Amino acid sequence: MKRILIIGAGRSTSAMIDYLEKQARKYSWNIVVADKNTEHLTHKVNEIISLSNFDIKDDLCREDEIKRADLVISMLPVRFHKFAAITCLKFSKSLITASYEPAEWKEFEAELDEKGLLFLNEMGVDPGLDHMSAMKVINRLKAEGHELLGFETFTGGLVAPESDDNPWKYKISWNPRNVVLAGQDGPAKFRQEGKYKYIPYNRLFRRTEIIEIEGFGKFEGYANRDSLKYIEKYNLGNIPTIYRGTLRRPGFCRAWNVFVQLGATDDTFQIEGIGDMTWRDFINSFLYYHKSDSVETKLYHYMHIDQDSDIIEKLEWLGIFDNIPVGLKKATPAQVLEHLVKQKWQLKPDDKDMTVMWHKFIYSDVITNKIKQLTSSMAVIGENAEHTAMAKTVGLPLGIAAKLVLTGKIKLTGLQIPTIPEIYDPVLDELKNYGIHFNEKIQEWKNQDYHYH
Amino acid sequence: MKRILIIGAGRSTSAMIDYLEKQARKYSWNIVVADKNTEHLTHKVNEIISLSNFDIKDDLCREDEIKRADLVISMLPVRFHKFAAITCLKFSKSLITASYEPAEWKEFEAELDEKGLLFLNEMGVDPGLDHMSAMKVINRLKAEGHELLGFETFTGGLVAPESDDNPWKYKISWNPRNVVLAGQDGPAKFRQEGKYKYIPYNRLFRRTEIIEIEGFGKFEGYANRDSLKYIEKYNLGNIPTIYRGTLRRPGFCRAWNVFVQLGATDDTFQIEGIGDMTWRDFINSFLYYHKSDSVETKLYHYMHIDQDSDIIEKLEWLGIFDNIPVGLKKATPAQVLEHLVKQKWQLKPDDKDMTVMWHKFIYSDVITNKIKQLTSSMAVIGENAEHTAMAKTVGLPLGIAAKLVLTGKIKLTGLQIPTIPEIYDPVLDELKNYGIHFNEKIQEWKNQDYHYH
């Protein structure tokens, strides 16, 4: 009886555990869900699933669990993965995560190859499903002999249209801290028409692109981190244009940019006297002093916001002008904002979230010599605040990969991300059974300018 | 015969060495100028002054020189001071620097007190002369019983009016790297009318204040780092307004802000392919792609710069649109900009620089009960590109302090900055002999609004 160890049972593990439980019944496996605090776990314990009170930093406990496992899945925050990795190496166990592959894991490669183990990272939705769905098209276009001229890809975790009841058209289905800090890890880097382009944080939310996904309406995309490193990861050689972005509903970025411009997303210093401040005081601390003008007047003047701008409704709805205590004793501006949006953008129990993904490939057709545009899009709607599209699109690829490894369908070893057919073909195929599929459309390319990149 | 060891003989040491040479003749002292590379030193070697080929990181060499000294002056970059400090402690020597007191030096305090040594930091112009001139007024106003309501202080190193021949009205008299990185070490923090205020980097150069110094015309000031920590340093208690700033000529900040907004002052990443790029390519990497629009058109459109704006002349004069190679093989955007402004804003041999300082104190007069404004200003003009006002205003306070310590006029021990009368009274008095003096003016306070803070 094979044993799967799942370390870290956060919000996004429900769909994966449900999936693996079904597979475990079929293949007679056991699943151990290990977490620092197993009391909050809503998962049933049964003949398949057991819980383990687990501390990743406790060597004895970690070694004991990993030693007995046949496969380890780490769902912990990325900084803890290395503990799992080192122990997996020690006891010759394969490891799967949904996190970005840490650069320093390159040093594990020789030992992984030697021991015939697989460390598979970036196996969730973004990173994960984005790699798989893009690489499947890229490899197909290449195999057909076409020349790739451009690749743009966007992912977003949002609220489904039927639960969209706030002016931001956004609710949080993932880590709220990341929502506030998005874009702060260096300038966005990409290539367009052969030119390297950089967007600093203070311009990120103003250089957006509008995208339409059939049946789901319009979105806006802002640039996401370093797109350049995907040239090598995706083997795209001298591709003139590569751009990765994040999706929101139109109007979100322009309003969020107000916080960026104010300095209210800063996570590097503590606000003086936050314990005695209201939301209104907090916003005022980023505005110039004026004897008589209101906080609203100062903000709209400072940010050049017109009286009839849709930004005003969004800001007022968030409550930033309210004379209600923030309710934190010590906090950076980013922590104050996180505290606010966590409340305001929370999914209500029956709310449905939505994960969307959209790729655009520009290529020169080998037969007609014409420039074509292939778009590939996916949209998944969640069931409710517990069974989210986010949990499903993160967890199912992970679960399927785990099954494929344990059943020997994936024989790959070494340090991998799912950019290769041996992984993405069977995973994408099986995902279709769960409503996760991509719609493709090929058109002649209208040689439009990308004014906002 | 007492021996003064001066470690680091950079640009700003000439005035100090000249001063100390005169004092050394009078008091029969010796001066050792120690630098990693003594070949570039233009100073004469004579019966007073000797040179020492010196590496601060070489323990033997450092200990040998410091052991034989009676007083050590470190003019090295701030990160090297700790080497000098540790060895000074070991051999019981006092130390003077012009740098900000490192926070971790607090741990030296007990040993300094015990051994009766003085470590005196912030003894240049800013920090240094700013502390001394401000504290002299603050302590006087307090002694007279007035209540301080506000303190604003600005310093700038610029070009003198007679050598001002470029549209930026600026030349570099100090470290060009610091010119490019100014404002990037966290948001500016200050207090105004009892409210804490924060200005993020991306707004810093737009929230300026215009200041006039009689006889020298108008300047603009932008907020400088953390003003809040001076509340304690200057013993200002609950003072409602405190603000420290940096001076430029009006129009500088608005134009420099273009680079800030573009992301061209970023020092965190390497520009791809900079070795093959011209200045024009460099600027274009921060602009959106467009098939046909020129770099100029894109920049002015992106930054909302009008056709007749004075910003255009400034940018064109810097040569950022020129198709001339940058001439660096590997560089961050900030290093590229530094490379540019170092050339363009260089003092020509006969150019004169200018150091200006301006304080404003608002207080409630204890006798009349009226609100008054006291301004105190200083302007020093350099002689030429070698004998600069910057070198004089940095070096003379240091030199005078060194003399006062060696002659026993300053008996103070411990970890100090020059905020106390025992230091600032004799130093400010002697500085007057060198044309460094402050003009005071007291007026009724016009209760004007500070719109741009």
PDB file of N, CA and C in Angstrom, chain A residues 132-194:
ATOM      1  N   MET A 132       1.737  24.293 -18.884  1.00  0.00           N
ATOM      2  CA  MET A 132       1.274  23.102 -19.614  1.00  0.00           C
ATOM      3  C   MET A 132       0.476  23.479 -20.847  1.00  0.00           C
ATOM      4  N   SER A 133      -0.503  24.368 -20.649  1.00  0.00           N
ATOM      5  CA  SER A 133      -1.372  24.730 -21.779  1.00  0.00           C
ATOM      6  C   SER A 133      -0.609  25.517 -22.835  1.00  0.00           C
ATOM      7  N   ALA A 134       0.339  26.351 -22.420  1.00  0.00           N
ATOM      8  CA  ALA A 134       1.120  27.126 -23.405  1.00  0.00           C
ATOM      9  C   ALA A 134       2.075  26.206 -24.169  1.00  0.00           C
ATOM     10  N   MET A 135       2.768  25.330 -23.432  1.00  0.00           N
ATOM     11  CA  MET A 135       3.777  24.487 -24.080  1.00  0.00           C
ATOM     12  C   MET A 135       3.149  23.499 -25.053  1.00  0.00           C
ATOM     13  N   LYS A 136       1.935  23.089 -24.755  1.00  0.00           N
ATOM     14  CA  LYS A 136       1.271  22.159 -25.670  1.00  0.00           C
ATOM     15  C   LYS A 136       1.056  22.850 -27.027  1.00  0.00           C
ATOM     16  N   VAL A 137       0.618  24.103 -26.999  1.00  0.00           N
ATOM     17  CA  VAL A 137       0.421  24.838 -28.259  1.00  0.00           C
ATOM     18  C   VAL A 137       1.765  25.169 -28.910  1.00  0.00           C
ATOM     19  N   ILE A 138       2.714  25.648 -28.115  1.00  0.00           N
ATOM     20  CA  ILE A 138       4.028  26.029 -28.662  1.00  0.00           C
ATOM     21  C   ILE A 138       4.675  24.840 -29.374  1.00  0.00           C
ATOM     22  N   ASN A 139       4.675  23.686 -28.707  1.00  0.00           N
ATOM     23  CA  ASN A 139       5.323  22.516 -29.319  1.00  0.00           C
ATOM     24  C   ASN A 139       4.575  22.053 -30.567  1.00  0.00           C
ATOM     25  N   ARG A 140       3.250  22.205 -30.550  1.00  0.00           N
ATOM     26  CA  ARG A 140       2.484  21.809 -31.736  1.00  0.00           C
ATOM     27  C   ARG A 140       2.782  22.741 -32.912  1.00  0.00           C
ATOM     28  N   LEU A 141       2.778  24.045 -32.642  1.00  0.00           N
ATOM     29  CA  LEU A 141       3.061  25.011 -33.722  1.00  0.00           C
ATOM     30  C   LEU A 141       4.462  24.779 -34.293  1.00  0.00           C
ATOM     31  N   LYS A 142       5.406  24.536 -33.396  1.00  0.00           N
ATOM     32  CA  LYS A 142       6.782  24.273 -33.849  1.00  0.00           C
ATOM     33  C   LYS A 142       6.846  23.000 -34.693  1.00  0.00           C
ATOM     34  N   ALA A 143       6.159  21.950 -34.203  1.00  0.00           N
ATOM     35  CA  ALA A 143       6.189  20.662 -34.914  1.00  0.00           C
ATOM     36  C   ALA A 143       5.591  20.803 -36.310  1.00  0.00           C
ATOM     37  N   GLU A 144       4.625  21.703 -36.429  1.00  0.00           N
ATOM     38  CA  GLU A 144       4.004  21.931 -37.745  1.00  0.00           C
ATOM     39  C   GLU A 144       4.873  22.826 -38.630  1.00  0.00           C
ATOM     40  N   GLY A 145       5.948  23.318 -38.080  1.00  0.00           N
ATOM     41  CA  GLY A 145       6.895  24.092 -38.881  1.00  0.00           C
ATOM     42  C   GLY A 145       6.679  25.595 -38.880  1.00  0.00           C
ATOM     43  N   HIS A 146       5.716  26.093 -38.107  1.00  0.00           N
ATOM     44  CA  HIS A 146       5.460  27.536 -38.079  1.00  0.00           C
ATOM     45  C   HIS A 146       6.539  28.261 -37.285  1.00  0.00           C
ATOM     46  N   GLU A 147       6.673  29.552 -37.578  1.00  0.00           N
ATOM     47  CA  GLU A 147       7.648  30.344 -36.827  1.00  0.00           C
ATOM     48  C   GLU A 147       6.920  31.222 -35.819  1.00  0.00           C
ATOM     49  N   LEU A 148       7.281  31.070 -34.551  1.00  0.00           N
ATOM     50  CA  LEU A 148       6.638  31.844 -33.488  1.00  0.00           C
ATOM     51  C   LEU A 148       7.183  33.271 -33.460  1.00  0.00           C
ATOM     52  N   LEU A 149       6.282  34.231 -33.450  1.00  0.00           N
ATOM     53  CA  LEU A 149       6.687  35.640 -33.438  1.00  0.00           C
ATOM     54  C   LEU A 149       6.324  36.337 -32.123  1.00  0.00           C
ATOM     55  N   GLY A 150       5.335  35.788 -31.450  1.00  0.00           N
ATOM     56  CA  GLY A 150       4.941  36.435 -30.204  1.00  0.00           C
ATOM     57  C   GLY A 150       4.156  35.492 -29.316  1.00  0.00           C
ATOM     58  N   PHE A 151       4.343  35.673 -28.010  1.00  0.00           N
ATOM     59  CA  PHE A 151       3.608  34.872 -27.036  1.00  0.00           C
ATOM     60  C   PHE A 151       3.247  35.775 -25.868  1.00  0.00           C
ATOM     61  N   GLU A 152       1.958  35.893 -25.640  1.00  0.00           N
ATOM     62  CA  GLU A 152       1.487  36.645 -24.474  1.00  0.00           C
ATOM     63  C   GLU A 152       0.580  35.738 -23.676  1.00  0.00           C
ATOM     64  N   THR A 153       0.675  35.805 -22.360  1.00  0.00           N
ATOM     65  CA  THR A 153      -0.134  34.922 -21.527  1.00  0.00           C
ATOM     66  C   THR A 153      -0.586  35.650 -20.268  1.00  0.00           C
ATOM     67  N   PHE A 154      -1.832  35.445 -19.917  1.00  0.00           N
ATOM     68  CA  PHE A 154      -2.420  36.135 -18.766  1.00  0.00           C
ATOM     69  C   PHE A 154      -3.207  35.154 -17.913  1.00  0.00           C
ATOM     70  N   THR A 155      -3.095  35.275 -16.601  1.00  0.00           N
ATOM     71  CA  THR A 155      -3.894  34.463 -15.683  1.00  0.00           C
ATOM     72  C   THR A 155      -4.496  35.391 -14.626  1.00  0.00           C
ATOM     73  N   GLY A 156      -5.668  35.042 -14.154  1.00  0.00           N
ATOM     74  CA  GLY A 156      -6.245  35.827 -13.073  1.00  0.00           C
ATOM     75  C   GLY A 156      -7.138  34.980 -12.192  1.00  0.00           C
ATOM     76  N   GLY A 157      -7.117  35.271 -10.889  1.00  0.00           N
ATOM     77  CA  GLY A 157      -8.063  34.663  -9.960  1.00  0.00           C
ATOM     78  C   GLY A 157      -9.017  35.760  -9.546  1.00  0.00           C
ATOM     79  N   LEU A 158     -10.297  35.648  -9.950  1.00  0.00           N
ATOM     80  CA  LEU A 158     -11.253  36.739  -9.711  1.00  0.00           C
ATOM     81  C   LEU A 158     -12.543  36.187  -9.135  1.00  0.00           C
ATOM     82  N   VAL A 159     -13.582  37.011  -9.167  1.00  0.00           N
ATOM     83  CA  VAL A 159     -14.885  36.559  -8.719  1.00  0.00           C
ATOM     84  C   VAL A 159     -15.717  36.235  -9.965  1.00  0.00           C
ATOM     85  N   ALA A 160     -16.571  35.206  -9.884  1.00  0.00           N
ATOM     86  CA  ALA A 160     -17.396  34.816 -11.034  1.00  0.00           C
ATOM     87  C   ALA A 160     -18.448  35.888 -11.292  1.00  0.00           C
ATOM     88  N   PRO A 161     -18.889  36.052 -12.554  1.00  0.00           N
ATOM     89  CA  PRO A 161     -19.869  37.104 -12.873  1.00  0.00           C
ATOM     90  C   PRO A 161     -21.099  37.046 -11.966  1.00  0.00           C
ATOM     91  N   GLU A 162     -21.594  35.829 -11.642  1.00  0.00           N
ATOM     92  CA  GLU A 162     -22.824  35.727 -10.854  1.00  0.00           C
ATOM     93  C   GLU A 162     -22.650  36.174  -9.404  1.00  0.00           C
ATOM     94  N   SER A 163     -21.412  36.268  -8.907  1.00  0.00           N
ATOM     95  CA  SER A 163     -21.182  36.718  -7.525  1.00  0.00           C
ATOM     96  C   SER A 163     -20.501  38.083  -7.482  1.00  0.00           C
ATOM     97  N   ASP A 164     -20.454  38.716  -8.624  1.00  0.00           N
ATOM     98  CA  ASP A 164     -19.730  39.981  -8.753  1.00  0.00           C
ATOM     99  C   ASP A 164     -20.641  41.126  -8.323  1.00  0.00           C
ATOM    100  N   ASP A 165     -20.514  41.547  -7.069  1.00  0.00           N
ATOM    101  CA  ASP A 165     -21.432  42.547  -6.528  1.00  0.00           C
ATOM    102  C   ASP A 165     -20.709  43.724  -5.877  1.00  0.00           C
ATOM    103  N   ASN A 166     -19.465  43.986  -6.270  1.00  0.00           N
ATOM    104  CA  ASN A 166     -18.808  45.191  -5.760  1.00  0.00           C
ATOM    105  C   ASN A 166     -18.155  45.947  -6.916  1.00  0.00           C
ATOM    106  N   PRO A 167     -17.938  47.253  -6.729  1.00  0.00           N
ATOM    107  CA  PRO A 167     -17.471  48.068  -7.865  1.00  0.00           C
ATOM    108  C   PRO A 167     -16.075  47.709  -8.365  1.00  0.00           C
ATOM    109  N   TRP A 168     -15.288  46.975  -7.577  1.00  0.00           N
ATOM    110  CA  TRP A 168     -13.956  46.561  -8.028  1.00  0.00           C
ATOM    111  C   TRP A 168     -14.045  45.327  -8.933  1.00  0.00           C
ATOM    112  N   LYS A 169     -15.211  44.648  -8.906  1.00  0.00           N
ATOM    113  CA  LYS A 169     -15.402  43.403  -9.658  1.00  0.00           C
ATOM    114  C   LYS A 169     -14.292  42.396  -9.304  1.00  0.00           C
ATOM    115  N   TYR A 170     -13.986  42.356  -8.016  1.00  0.00           N
ATOM    116  CA  TYR A 170     -12.884  41.507  -7.565  1.00  0.00           C
ATOM    117  C   TYR A 170     -13.175  40.976  -6.168  1.00  0.00           C
ATOM    118  N   LYS A 171     -12.875  39.714  -5.924  1.00  0.00           N
ATOM    119  CA  LYS A 171     -12.826  39.168  -4.573  1.00  0.00           C
ATOM    120  C   LYS A 171     -11.589  38.281  -4.486  1.00  0.00           C
ATOM    121  N   ILE A 172     -11.163  38.005  -3.276  1.00  0.00           N
ATOM    122  CA  ILE A 172      -9.877  37.312  -3.100  1.00  0.00           C
ATOM    123  C   ILE A 172     -10.069  35.810  -2.973  1.00  0.00           C
ATOM    124  N   SER A 173      -9.445  35.050  -3.873  1.00  0.00           N
ATOM    125  CA  SER A 173      -9.507  33.586  -3.789  1.00  0.00           C
ATOM    126  C   SER A 173      -8.154  32.987  -3.465  1.00  0.00           C
ATOM    127  N   TRP A 174      -7.174  33.855  -3.166  1.00  0.00           N
ATOM    128  CA  TRP A 174      -5.841  33.352  -2.822  1.00  0.00           C
ATOM    129  C   TRP A 174      -5.268  34.200  -1.701  1.00  0.00           C
ATOM    130  N   ASN A 175      -3.955  34.307  -1.597  1.00  0.00           N
ATOM    131  CA  ASN A 175      -3.311  34.974  -0.472  1.00  0.00           C
ATOM    132  C   ASN A 175      -3.469  36.505  -0.547  1.00  0.00           C
ATOM    133  N   PRO A 176      -4.224  37.108   0.408  1.00  0.00           N
ATOM    134  CA  PRO A 176      -4.469  38.555   0.336  1.00  0.00           C
ATOM    135  C   PRO A 176      -3.193  39.390   0.425  1.00  0.00           C
ATOM    136  N   ARG A 177      -2.186  38.869   1.126  1.00  0.00           N
ATOM    137  CA  ARG A 177      -0.923  39.614   1.206  1.00  0.00           C
ATOM    138  C   ARG A 177      -0.311  39.781  -0.197  1.00  0.00           C
ATOM    139  N   ASN A 178      -0.412  38.708  -0.989  1.00  0.00           N
ATOM    140  CA  ASN A 178       0.142  38.781  -2.343  1.00  0.00           C
ATOM    141  C   ASN A 178      -0.626  39.757  -3.232  1.00  0.00           C
ATOM    142  N   VAL A 179      -1.915  39.918  -2.949  1.00  0.00           N
ATOM    143  CA  VAL A 179      -2.706  40.888  -3.720  1.00  0.00           C
ATOM    144  C   VAL A 179      -2.143  42.300  -3.492  1.00  0.00           C
ATOM    145  N   VAL A 180      -1.814  42.598  -2.235  1.00  0.00           N
ATOM    146  CA  VAL A 180      -1.321  43.933  -1.895  1.00  0.00           C
ATOM    147  C   VAL A 180       0.114  44.151  -2.389  1.00  0.00           C
ATOM    148  N   LEU A 181       0.937  43.097  -2.305  1.00  0.00           N
ATOM    149  CA  LEU A 181       2.351  43.262  -2.673  1.00  0.00           C
ATOM    150  C   LEU A 181       2.620  43.041  -4.164  1.00  0.00           C
ATOM    151  N   ALA A 182       1.586  42.664  -4.927  1.00  0.00           N
ATOM    152  CA  ALA A 182       1.786  42.337  -6.354  1.00  0.00           C
ATOM    153  C   ALA A 182       2.553  43.441  -7.077  1.00  0.00           C
ATOM    154  N   GLY A 183       3.604  43.055  -7.753  1.00  0.00           N
ATOM    155  CA  GLY A 183       4.365  44.003  -8.566  1.00  0.00           C
ATOM    156  C   GLY A 183       5.543  44.643  -7.856  1.00  0.00           C
ATOM    157  N   GLN A 184       5.721  44.339  -6.557  1.00  0.00           N
ATOM    158  CA  GLN A 184       6.767  45.023  -5.790  1.00  0.00           C
ATOM    159  C   GLN A 184       8.118  44.308  -5.806  1.00  0.00           C
ATOM    160  N   ASP A 185       8.206  43.171  -6.501  1.00  0.00           N
ATOM    161  CA  ASP A 185       9.481  42.438  -6.516  1.00  0.00           C
ATOM    162  C   ASP A 185      10.311  42.784  -7.752  1.00  0.00           C
ATOM    163  N   GLY A 186      10.500  44.065  -7.983  1.00  0.00           N
ATOM    164  CA  GLY A 186      11.313  44.499  -9.122  1.00  0.00           C
ATOM    165  C   GLY A 186      10.436  44.857 -10.305  1.00  0.00           C
ATOM    166  N   PRO A 187      11.025  45.545 -11.300  1.00  0.00           N
ATOM    167  CA  PRO A 187      10.229  45.992 -12.440  1.00  0.00           C
ATOM    168  C   PRO A 187       9.768  44.808 -13.280  1.00  0.00           C
ATOM    169  N   ALA A 188       8.649  44.972 -13.985  1.00  0.00           N
ATOM    170  CA  ALA A 188       8.229  43.963 -14.957  1.00  0.00           C
ATOM    171  C   ALA A 188       9.185  44.040 -16.145  1.00  0.00           C
ATOM    172  N   LYS A 189       9.608  42.867 -16.609  1.00  0.00           N
ATOM    173  CA  LYS A 189      10.547  42.794 -17.735  1.00  0.00           C
ATOM    174  C   LYS A 189       9.931  41.951 -18.829  1.00  0.00           C
ATOM    175  N   PHE A 190       9.997  42.425 -20.054  1.00  0.00           N
ATOM    176  CA  PHE A 190       9.502  41.607 -21.161  1.00  0.00           C
ATOM    177  C   PHE A 190      10.186  42.037 -22.449  1.00  0.00           C
ATOM    178  N   ARG A 191       9.808  41.393 -23.557  1.00  0.00           N
ATOM    179  CA  ARG A 191      10.389  41.758 -24.841  1.00  0.00           C
ATOM    180  C   ARG A 191       9.240  42.007 -25.790  1.00  0.00           C
ATOM    181  N   GLN A 192       9.327  43.071 -26.563  1.00  0.00           N
ATOM    182  CA  GLN A 192       8.292  43.342 -27.546  1.00  0.00           C
ATOM    183  C   GLN A 192       8.925  43.755 -28.860  1.00  0.00           C
ATOM    184  N   GLU A 193       8.549  43.038 -29.913  1.00  0.00           N
ATOM    185  CA  GLU A 193       9.090  43.306 -31.255  1.00  0.00           C
ATOM    186  C   GLU A 193      10.617  43.404 -31.195  1.00  0.00           C
ATOM    187  N   GLY A 194      11.229  42.532 -30.428  1.00  0.00           N
ATOM    188  CA  GLY A 194      12.687  42.468 -30.363  1.00  0.00           C
ATOM    189  C   GLY A 194      13.333  43.437 -29.384  1.00  0.00           C
TER     190      GLY A 194
END
